[in-house]
mmCIF file of N, CA, C and O in Angstrom:
data_model
loop_
_atom_site.group_PDB
_atom_site.id
_atom_site.type_symbol
_atom_site.label_atom_id
_atom_site.label_comp_id
_atom_site.label_asym_id
_atom_site.label_seq_id
_atom_site.Cartn_x
_atom_site.Cartn_y
_atom_site.Cartn_z
ATOM 1 N N UNK S 494 20.114 11.306 311.171
ATOM 2 C CA UNK S 494 21.557 10.991 311.397
ATOM 3 C C UNK S 494 22.285 11.054 310.261
ATOM 4 O O UNK S 494 21.921 10.343 309.331
ATOM 5 N N UNK S 495 23.255 11.685 309.872
ATOM 6 C CA UNK S 495 24.191 11.700 308.761
ATOM 7 C C UNK S 495 25.109 10.533 308.848
ATOM 8 O O UNK S 495 25.852 10.065 309.758
ATOM 9 N N UNK S 496 25.241 9.820 307.627
ATOM 10 C CA UNK S 496 25.994 8.494 307.411
ATOM 11 C C UNK S 496 27.295 8.881 306.601
ATOM 12 O O UNK S 496 27.223 9.599 305.743
ATOM 13 N N UNK S 497 28.245 8.185 306.715
ATOM 14 C CA UNK S 497 29.351 8.321 305.898
ATOM 15 C C UNK S 497 29.831 6.821 305.417
ATOM 16 O O UNK S 497 29.674 5.877 306.090
ATOM 17 N N UNK S 498 30.004 6.541 304.144
ATOM 18 C CA UNK S 498 30.250 5.374 303.540
ATOM 19 C C UNK S 498 31.611 4.878 303.819
ATOM 20 O O UNK S 498 32.649 5.896 303.856
ATOM 21 N N UNK S 499 31.800 3.727 303.953
ATOM 22 C CA UNK S 499 33.298 3.102 304.249
ATOM 23 C C UNK S 499 33.262 1.825 303.695
ATOM 24 O O UNK S 499 32.305 1.282 303.593
ATOM 25 N N UNK S 500 34.438 1.447 303.442
ATOM 26 C CA UNK S 500 34.708 -0.192 302.944
ATOM 27 C C UNK S 500 35.627 -0.720 303.959
ATOM 28 O O UNK S 500 36.446 -0.242 304.703
ATOM 29 N N UNK S 501 35.135 -2.007 304.374
ATOM 30 C CA UNK S 501 35.865 -3.068 305.248
ATOM 31 C C UNK S 501 35.887 -4.269 304.612
ATOM 32 O O UNK S 501 35.041 -4.666 303.846
ATOM 33 N N UNK S 502 37.105 -4.918 304.959
ATOM 34 C CA UNK S 502 37.163 -6.479 304.704
ATOM 35 C C UNK S 502 36.760 -7.215 305.796
ATOM 36 O O UNK S 502 36.901 -7.016 306.765
ATOM 37 N N UNK S 503 35.692 -8.372 305.468
ATOM 38 C CA UNK S 503 35.147 -9.202 306.404
ATOM 39 C C UNK S 503 35.250 -10.481 305.914
ATOM 40 O O UNK S 503 35.375 -10.958 304.881
ATOM 41 N N UNK S 504 35.499 -11.408 306.938
ATOM 42 C CA UNK S 504 35.535 -12.916 306.834
ATOM 43 C C UNK S 504 34.055 -13.421 306.004
ATOM 44 O O UNK S 504 32.962 -13.009 306.574
ATOM 45 N N UNK S 505 34.202 -14.173 305.059
ATOM 46 C CA UNK S 505 33.137 -14.824 304.473
ATOM 47 C C UNK S 505 32.052 -15.406 305.499
ATOM 48 O O UNK S 505 30.976 -15.319 305.280
ATOM 49 N N UNK S 506 32.597 -16.022 306.356
ATOM 50 C CA UNK S 506 31.700 -16.659 307.293
ATOM 51 C C UNK S 506 30.852 -15.715 308.099
ATOM 52 O O UNK S 506 29.626 -15.802 308.414
ATOM 53 N N UNK S 507 31.605 -14.697 308.643
ATOM 54 C CA UNK S 507 30.871 -13.450 309.448
ATOM 55 C C UNK S 507 29.845 -12.860 308.432
ATOM 56 O O UNK S 507 28.749 -12.562 309.049
ATOM 57 N N UNK S 508 30.241 -12.674 307.049
ATOM 58 C CA UNK S 508 29.140 -12.025 306.179
ATOM 59 C C UNK S 508 27.910 -13.114 305.978
ATOM 60 O O UNK S 508 26.955 -12.617 306.098
ATOM 61 N N UNK S 509 27.947 -14.447 306.064
ATOM 62 C CA UNK S 509 27.271 -15.361 306.158
ATOM 63 C C UNK S 509 26.157 -15.154 307.153
ATOM 64 O O UNK S 509 24.995 -15.394 307.156
ATOM 65 N N UNK S 510 26.771 -15.169 308.434
ATOM 66 C CA UNK S 510 25.983 -14.983 309.623
ATOM 67 C C UNK S 510 25.183 -13.788 309.703
ATOM 68 O O UNK S 510 23.974 -13.860 310.071
ATOM 69 N N UNK S 511 25.789 -12.568 309.240
ATOM 70 C CA UNK S 511 25.163 -11.248 309.190
ATOM 71 C C UNK S 511 23.931 -11.511 308.075
ATOM 72 O O UNK S 511 22.891 -10.848 308.532
ATOM 73 N N UNK S 512 23.958 -12.033 307.213
ATOM 74 C CA UNK S 512 23.199 -12.052 306.073
ATOM 75 C C UNK S 512 21.929 -13.069 306.697
ATOM 76 O O UNK S 512 20.662 -12.612 306.460
ATOM 77 N N UNK S 513 22.189 -14.147 307.211
ATOM 78 C CA UNK S 513 21.409 -15.090 308.002
ATOM 79 C C UNK S 513 20.335 -14.311 309.100
ATOM 80 O O UNK S 513 19.247 -14.301 309.257
ATOM 81 N N UNK S 514 21.097 -13.445 309.911
ATOM 82 C CA UNK S 514 20.468 -12.751 310.995
ATOM 83 C C UNK S 514 19.890 -11.691 310.536
ATOM 84 O O UNK S 514 18.696 -11.543 311.136
ATOM 85 N N UNK S 515 20.117 -11.072 309.447
ATOM 86 C CA UNK S 515 19.415 -10.023 308.801
ATOM 87 C C UNK S 515 18.073 -10.509 308.234
ATOM 88 O O UNK S 515 16.910 -9.911 308.598
ATOM 89 N N UNK S 516 17.939 -11.448 307.732
ATOM 90 C CA UNK S 516 16.818 -12.223 307.014
ATOM 91 C C UNK S 516 15.858 -12.733 308.248
ATOM 92 O O UNK S 516 14.621 -12.335 307.945
ATOM 93 N N UNK S 517 16.390 -13.181 309.394
ATOM 94 C CA UNK S 517 15.582 -13.733 310.405
ATOM 95 C C UNK S 517 15.049 -12.553 311.213
ATOM 96 O O UNK S 517 13.907 -12.652 311.607
ATOM 97 N N UNK S 518 15.604 -11.490 311.280
ATOM 98 C CA UNK S 518 15.275 -10.191 312.070
ATOM 99 C C UNK S 518 14.485 -9.338 311.056
ATOM 100 O O UNK S 518 13.789 -8.350 311.631
ATOM 101 N N UNK S 519 14.400 -9.502 309.821
ATOM 102 C CA UNK S 519 13.681 -8.680 308.941
ATOM 103 C C UNK S 519 14.320 -7.240 308.777
ATOM 104 O O UNK S 519 13.618 -6.251 308.875
ATOM 105 N N UNK S 520 15.671 -7.189 309.070
ATOM 106 C CA UNK S 520 16.395 -5.862 308.705
ATOM 107 C C UNK S 520 17.486 -6.065 307.547
ATOM 108 O O UNK S 520 17.525 -7.190 307.194
ATOM 109 N N UNK S 521 18.208 -5.090 307.215
ATOM 110 C CA UNK S 521 19.108 -5.128 306.315
ATOM 111 C C UNK S 521 20.377 -5.533 307.024
ATOM 112 O O UNK S 521 20.624 -5.433 308.187
ATOM 113 N N UNK S 522 21.175 -6.100 305.876
ATOM 114 C CA UNK S 522 22.563 -6.407 306.323
ATOM 115 C C UNK S 522 23.247 -5.194 306.826
ATOM 116 O O UNK S 522 24.098 -5.244 307.857
ATOM 117 N N UNK S 523 23.229 -4.128 306.280
ATOM 118 C CA UNK S 523 23.775 -2.680 306.615
ATOM 119 C C UNK S 523 23.505 -2.432 308.016
ATOM 120 O O UNK S 523 24.371 -1.830 308.883
ATOM 121 N N UNK S 524 22.000 -2.609 308.239
ATOM 122 C CA UNK S 524 21.861 -2.287 309.773
ATOM 123 C C UNK S 524 22.617 -3.324 310.646
ATOM 124 O O UNK S 524 22.933 -2.739 312.046
ATOM 125 N N UNK S 525 22.815 -4.331 310.619
ATOM 126 C CA UNK S 525 23.416 -5.216 311.529
ATOM 127 C C UNK S 525 24.915 -4.858 311.563
ATOM 128 O O UNK S 525 25.484 -4.821 312.629
ATOM 129 N N UNK S 526 25.527 -4.474 310.470
ATOM 130 C CA UNK S 526 26.691 -3.983 310.502
ATOM 131 C C UNK S 526 27.009 -2.545 311.186
ATOM 132 O O UNK S 526 27.904 -2.391 312.046
ATOM 133 N N UNK S 527 26.082 -1.728 311.053
ATOM 134 C CA UNK S 527 25.975 -0.529 311.641
ATOM 135 C C UNK S 527 25.884 -0.629 313.061
ATOM 136 O O UNK S 527 26.699 -0.148 314.161
ATOM 137 N N UNK S 528 25.066 -1.576 313.589
ATOM 138 C CA UNK S 528 25.106 -1.750 314.994
ATOM 139 C C UNK S 528 26.325 -2.667 315.569
ATOM 140 O O UNK S 528 26.814 -2.217 316.458
ATOM 141 N N UNK S 529 27.015 -3.337 314.826
ATOM 142 C CA UNK S 529 28.402 -4.046 315.399
ATOM 143 C C UNK S 529 29.446 -2.806 315.412
ATOM 144 O O UNK S 529 30.033 -2.628 316.167
ATOM 145 N N UNK S 530 29.288 -1.894 314.368
ATOM 146 C CA UNK S 530 30.365 -0.831 314.302
ATOM 147 C C UNK S 530 30.231 0.061 315.645
ATOM 148 O O UNK S 530 30.922 0.358 316.298
ATOM 149 N N UNK S 531 28.949 0.335 315.903
ATOM 150 C CA UNK S 531 28.536 1.140 317.070
ATOM 151 C C UNK S 531 28.922 0.509 318.445
ATOM 152 O O UNK S 531 29.680 1.084 319.122
ATOM 153 N N UNK S 532 28.754 -0.757 318.426
ATOM 154 C CA UNK S 532 29.060 -1.502 319.706
ATOM 155 C C UNK S 532 30.729 -1.573 319.742
ATOM 156 O O UNK S 532 31.095 -1.326 321.084
ATOM 157 N N UNK S 533 31.552 -1.779 318.678
ATOM 158 C CA UNK S 533 32.824 -1.709 318.741
ATOM 159 C C UNK S 533 33.317 -0.259 319.063
ATOM 160 O O UNK S 533 34.159 -0.297 319.965
ATOM 161 N N UNK S 534 32.423 0.585 318.592
ATOM 162 C CA UNK S 534 33.294 2.076 319.093
ATOM 163 C C UNK S 534 32.803 2.271 320.268
ATOM 164 O O UNK S 534 33.520 3.107 321.122
ATOM 165 N N UNK S 535 31.894 2.193 320.896
ATOM 166 C CA UNK S 535 31.477 2.383 322.414
ATOM 167 C C UNK S 535 32.368 1.465 323.243
ATOM 168 O O UNK S 535 32.933 2.126 324.286
ATOM 169 N N UNK S 536 32.840 0.240 322.928
ATOM 170 C CA UNK S 536 33.625 -0.581 323.676
ATOM 171 C C UNK S 536 34.962 -0.137 323.588
ATOM 172 O O UNK S 536 35.659 -0.321 324.605
ATOM 173 N N UNK S 537 35.379 0.793 322.670
ATOM 174 C CA UNK S 537 36.777 1.169 322.618
ATOM 175 C C UNK S 537 36.681 2.613 322.910
ATOM 176 O O UNK S 537 37.808 3.378 322.835
ATOM 177 N N UNK S 538 35.834 3.374 323.382
ATOM 178 C CA UNK S 538 35.582 4.728 323.612
ATOM 179 C C UNK S 538 36.453 5.122 324.768
ATOM 180 O O UNK S 538 36.593 4.398 325.851
ATOM 181 N N UNK S 539 37.167 6.370 324.756
ATOM 182 C CA UNK S 539 38.076 6.694 326.088
ATOM 183 C C UNK S 539 36.917 8.029 326.607
ATOM 184 O O UNK S 539 36.803 8.794 325.940
ATOM 185 N N UNK S 540 36.689 7.938 327.695
ATOM 186 C CA UNK S 540 35.744 8.866 328.298
ATOM 187 C C UNK S 540 36.818 9.975 328.772
ATOM 188 O O UNK S 540 37.663 9.673 329.491
ATOM 189 N N UNK S 541 36.110 11.041 328.749
ATOM 190 C CA UNK S 541 36.973 12.370 329.337
ATOM 191 C C UNK S 541 37.249 12.417 331.166
ATOM 192 O O UNK S 541 38.146 12.731 331.777
ATOM 193 N N UNK S 542 36.042 11.594 331.770
ATOM 194 C CA UNK S 542 35.877 11.523 333.158
ATOM 195 C C UNK S 542 35.809 9.895 333.498
ATOM 196 O O UNK S 542 35.314 9.269 332.774
ATOM 197 N N UNK S 543 36.359 9.723 334.727
ATOM 198 C CA UNK S 543 36.093 8.275 335.345
ATOM 199 C C UNK S 543 34.674 8.126 335.411
ATOM 200 O O UNK S 543 33.998 9.018 335.907
ATOM 201 N N UNK S 544 34.383 7.008 335.268
ATOM 202 C CA UNK S 544 33.004 6.478 335.536
ATOM 203 C C UNK S 544 32.659 6.707 337.064
ATOM 204 O O UNK S 544 31.223 7.128 337.429
ATOM 205 N N UNK S 545 33.393 6.293 337.906
ATOM 206 C CA UNK S 545 32.980 6.768 339.310
ATOM 207 C C UNK S 545 34.154 7.756 339.710
ATOM 208 O O UNK S 545 35.276 7.713 339.816
ATOM 209 N N UNK S 546 33.422 8.820 340.463
ATOM 210 C CA UNK S 546 34.431 9.962 340.805
ATOM 211 C C UNK S 546 34.622 9.930 342.342
ATOM 212 O O UNK S 546 35.220 10.769 343.079
ATOM 213 N N UNK S 547 33.876 8.950 343.037
ATOM 214 C CA UNK S 547 33.896 8.796 344.452
ATOM 215 C C UNK S 547 34.347 7.420 344.930
ATOM 216 O O UNK S 547 34.215 6.443 344.267
ATOM 217 N N UNK S 548 34.877 7.529 346.065
ATOM 218 C CA UNK S 548 35.162 6.147 346.616
ATOM 219 C C UNK S 548 34.620 5.953 347.896
ATOM 220 O O UNK S 548 34.465 6.969 348.397
ATOM 221 N N UNK S 549 34.283 4.781 348.443
ATOM 222 C CA UNK S 549 33.439 4.764 349.716
ATOM 223 C C UNK S 549 34.342 3.758 350.456
ATOM 224 O O UNK S 549 34.884 2.815 350.125
ATOM 225 N N UNK S 550 34.418 4.110 351.880
ATOM 226 C CA UNK S 550 34.939 3.290 352.775
ATOM 227 C C UNK S 550 34.091 2.011 352.892
ATOM 228 O O UNK S 550 32.801 2.069 352.895
ATOM 229 N N UNK S 551 34.715 0.838 353.332
ATOM 230 C CA UNK S 551 33.978 -0.397 353.562
ATOM 231 C C UNK S 551 35.071 -1.288 354.378
ATOM 232 O O UNK S 551 36.287 -0.844 354.679
ATOM 233 N N UNK S 552 34.376 -2.453 354.719
ATOM 234 C CA UNK S 552 35.056 -3.411 355.729
ATOM 235 C C UNK S 552 35.975 -4.215 354.963
ATOM 236 O O UNK S 552 36.781 -4.913 355.603
ATOM 237 N N UNK S 553 36.296 -4.301 353.702
ATOM 238 C CA UNK S 553 37.556 -5.042 352.883
ATOM 239 C C UNK S 553 36.738 -6.327 352.493
ATOM 240 O O UNK S 553 37.513 -7.151 352.497
ATOM 241 N N UNK S 554 35.400 -6.554 352.554
ATOM 242 C CA UNK S 554 34.987 -7.765 352.084
ATOM 243 C C UNK S 554 33.845 -7.705 351.266
ATOM 244 O O UNK S 554 33.243 -6.171 351.347
ATOM 245 N N UNK S 555 33.091 -8.553 350.464
ATOM 246 C CA UNK S 555 31.987 -8.276 349.797
ATOM 247 C C UNK S 555 30.744 -8.071 350.710
ATOM 248 O O UNK S 555 30.493 -8.998 351.469
ATOM 249 N N UNK S 556 30.172 -6.870 350.473
ATOM 250 C CA UNK S 556 29.089 -6.546 351.419
ATOM 251 C C UNK S 556 27.765 -7.123 350.526
ATOM 252 O O UNK S 556 27.254 -7.055 349.446
ATOM 253 N N UNK S 557 26.751 -7.443 351.393
ATOM 254 C CA UNK S 557 25.515 -7.698 351.024
ATOM 255 C C UNK S 557 24.650 -6.554 350.469
ATOM 256 O O UNK S 557 25.090 -5.401 350.792
ATOM 257 N N UNK S 558 23.879 -6.646 349.526
ATOM 258 C CA UNK S 558 23.072 -5.372 348.750
ATOM 259 C C UNK S 558 22.649 -4.469 349.762
ATOM 260 O O UNK S 558 22.923 -2.985 349.545
ATOM 261 N N UNK S 559 22.062 -4.699 350.917
ATOM 262 C CA UNK S 559 21.688 -3.644 351.846
ATOM 263 C C UNK S 559 22.540 -2.922 352.529
ATOM 264 O O UNK S 559 22.311 -1.611 352.565
ATOM 265 N N UNK S 560 23.643 -3.550 352.865
ATOM 266 C CA UNK S 560 24.793 -2.689 353.306
ATOM 267 C C UNK S 560 25.335 -1.782 352.124
ATOM 268 O O UNK S 560 25.985 -0.720 352.673
ATOM 269 N N UNK S 561 25.563 -2.168 351.074
ATOM 270 C CA UNK S 561 26.127 -1.556 349.805
ATOM 271 C C UNK S 561 25.004 -0.240 349.707
ATOM 272 O O UNK S 561 25.690 1.024 349.790
ATOM 273 N N UNK S 562 23.905 -0.384 349.829
ATOM 274 C CA UNK S 562 22.927 0.876 349.742
ATOM 275 C C UNK S 562 22.977 1.729 350.955
ATOM 276 O O UNK S 562 22.926 2.846 350.925
ATOM 277 N N UNK S 563 23.171 1.139 352.156
ATOM 278 C CA UNK S 563 23.458 2.081 353.186
ATOM 279 C C UNK S 563 24.862 2.773 353.342
ATOM 280 O O UNK S 563 24.769 3.892 353.532
ATOM 281 N N UNK S 564 25.938 2.080 352.806
ATOM 282 C CA UNK S 564 27.246 2.694 352.770
ATOM 283 C C UNK S 564 27.324 3.895 351.685
ATOM 284 O O UNK S 564 27.700 5.018 352.094
ATOM 285 N N UNK S 565 26.548 3.683 350.575
ATOM 286 C CA UNK S 565 26.323 4.765 349.486
ATOM 287 C C UNK S 565 25.705 5.886 350.106
ATOM 288 O O UNK S 565 25.862 7.114 349.925
ATOM 289 N N UNK S 566 24.347 5.416 350.559
ATOM 290 C CA UNK S 566 23.503 6.499 351.331
ATOM 291 C C UNK S 566 24.301 7.327 352.200
ATOM 292 O O UNK S 566 24.228 8.537 352.288
ATOM 293 N N UNK S 567 24.902 6.679 353.084
ATOM 294 C CA UNK S 567 25.612 7.522 354.327
ATOM 295 C C UNK S 567 26.761 8.475 353.465
ATOM 296 O O UNK S 567 26.947 9.658 354.114
ATOM 297 N N UNK S 568 27.390 7.840 352.473
ATOM 298 C CA UNK S 568 28.512 8.649 351.949
ATOM 299 C C UNK S 568 27.917 9.746 351.113
ATOM 300 O O UNK S 568 28.548 11.111 351.197
ATOM 301 N N UNK S 569 26.954 9.756 350.397
ATOM 302 C CA UNK S 569 26.225 10.728 349.792
ATOM 303 C C UNK S 569 25.796 11.897 350.791
ATOM 304 O O UNK S 569 25.827 13.264 350.473
ATOM 305 N N UNK S 570 24.941 11.211 351.957
ATOM 306 C CA UNK S 570 24.504 12.145 352.823
ATOM 307 C C UNK S 570 25.757 13.076 353.542
ATOM 308 O O UNK S 570 25.662 14.457 353.515
ATOM 309 N N UNK S 571 26.782 12.390 353.738
ATOM 310 C CA UNK S 571 28.115 13.177 354.379
ATOM 311 C C UNK S 571 28.592 14.468 353.377
ATOM 312 O O UNK S 571 28.767 15.320 353.757
ATOM 313 N N UNK S 572 28.394 13.856 351.974
ATOM 314 C CA UNK S 572 28.919 14.761 351.118
ATOM 315 C C UNK S 572 27.947 15.922 350.803
ATOM 316 O O UNK S 572 28.344 16.904 350.703
ATOM 317 N N UNK S 573 26.787 15.590 350.819
ATOM 318 C CA UNK S 573 25.846 16.864 350.930
ATOM 319 C C UNK S 573 25.689 17.860 352.025
ATOM 320 O O UNK S 573 25.318 18.895 351.892
ATOM 321 N N UNK S 574 26.295 17.050 353.203
ATOM 322 C CA UNK S 574 26.206 17.886 354.300
ATOM 323 C C UNK S 574 27.655 18.675 354.427
ATOM 324 O O UNK S 574 27.998 19.391 355.573
ATOM 325 N N UNK S 575 28.457 18.629 353.531
ATOM 326 C CA UNK S 575 29.739 19.121 353.377
ATOM 327 C C UNK S 575 30.887 18.103 353.995
ATOM 328 O O UNK S 575 31.914 18.581 353.928
ATOM 329 N N UNK S 576 30.787 17.058 354.253
ATOM 330 C CA UNK S 576 31.441 16.159 354.849
ATOM 331 C C UNK S 576 32.273 15.460 353.681
ATOM 332 O O UNK S 576 32.050 15.621 352.650
ATOM 333 N N UNK S 577 33.245 14.715 353.937
ATOM 334 C CA UNK S 577 34.246 13.821 353.016
ATOM 335 C C UNK S 577 33.229 12.588 352.550
ATOM 336 O O UNK S 577 32.788 11.785 353.471
ATOM 337 N N UNK S 578 33.106 12.242 351.334
ATOM 338 C CA UNK S 578 32.698 10.951 350.959
ATOM 339 C C UNK S 578 33.576 9.965 350.911
ATOM 340 O O UNK S 578 33.262 8.674 350.463
ATOM 341 N N UNK S 579 34.917 10.208 350.907
ATOM 342 C CA UNK S 579 35.677 9.227 350.793
ATOM 343 C C UNK S 579 36.215 8.712 352.338
ATOM 344 O O UNK S 579 36.352 9.252 353.076
#
């Protein structure tokens, strides 16, 4: 993986926590910072498509796990048969 250098300003208390965590985990401080940057990037990413592209009909109440599984399976089955999944 290609890396690009950048400079950031950080709170001294945060840097102390990073230093302690890196020592405890046996990794570099830079690795901890790279992980944090990746988490921030992924948390703020805008996806091209919605996570869920289908909606499923339901009774308007929270279903138990078994009923959710059955409703999704029925909707997928209807979709595979050419019917509407919504």
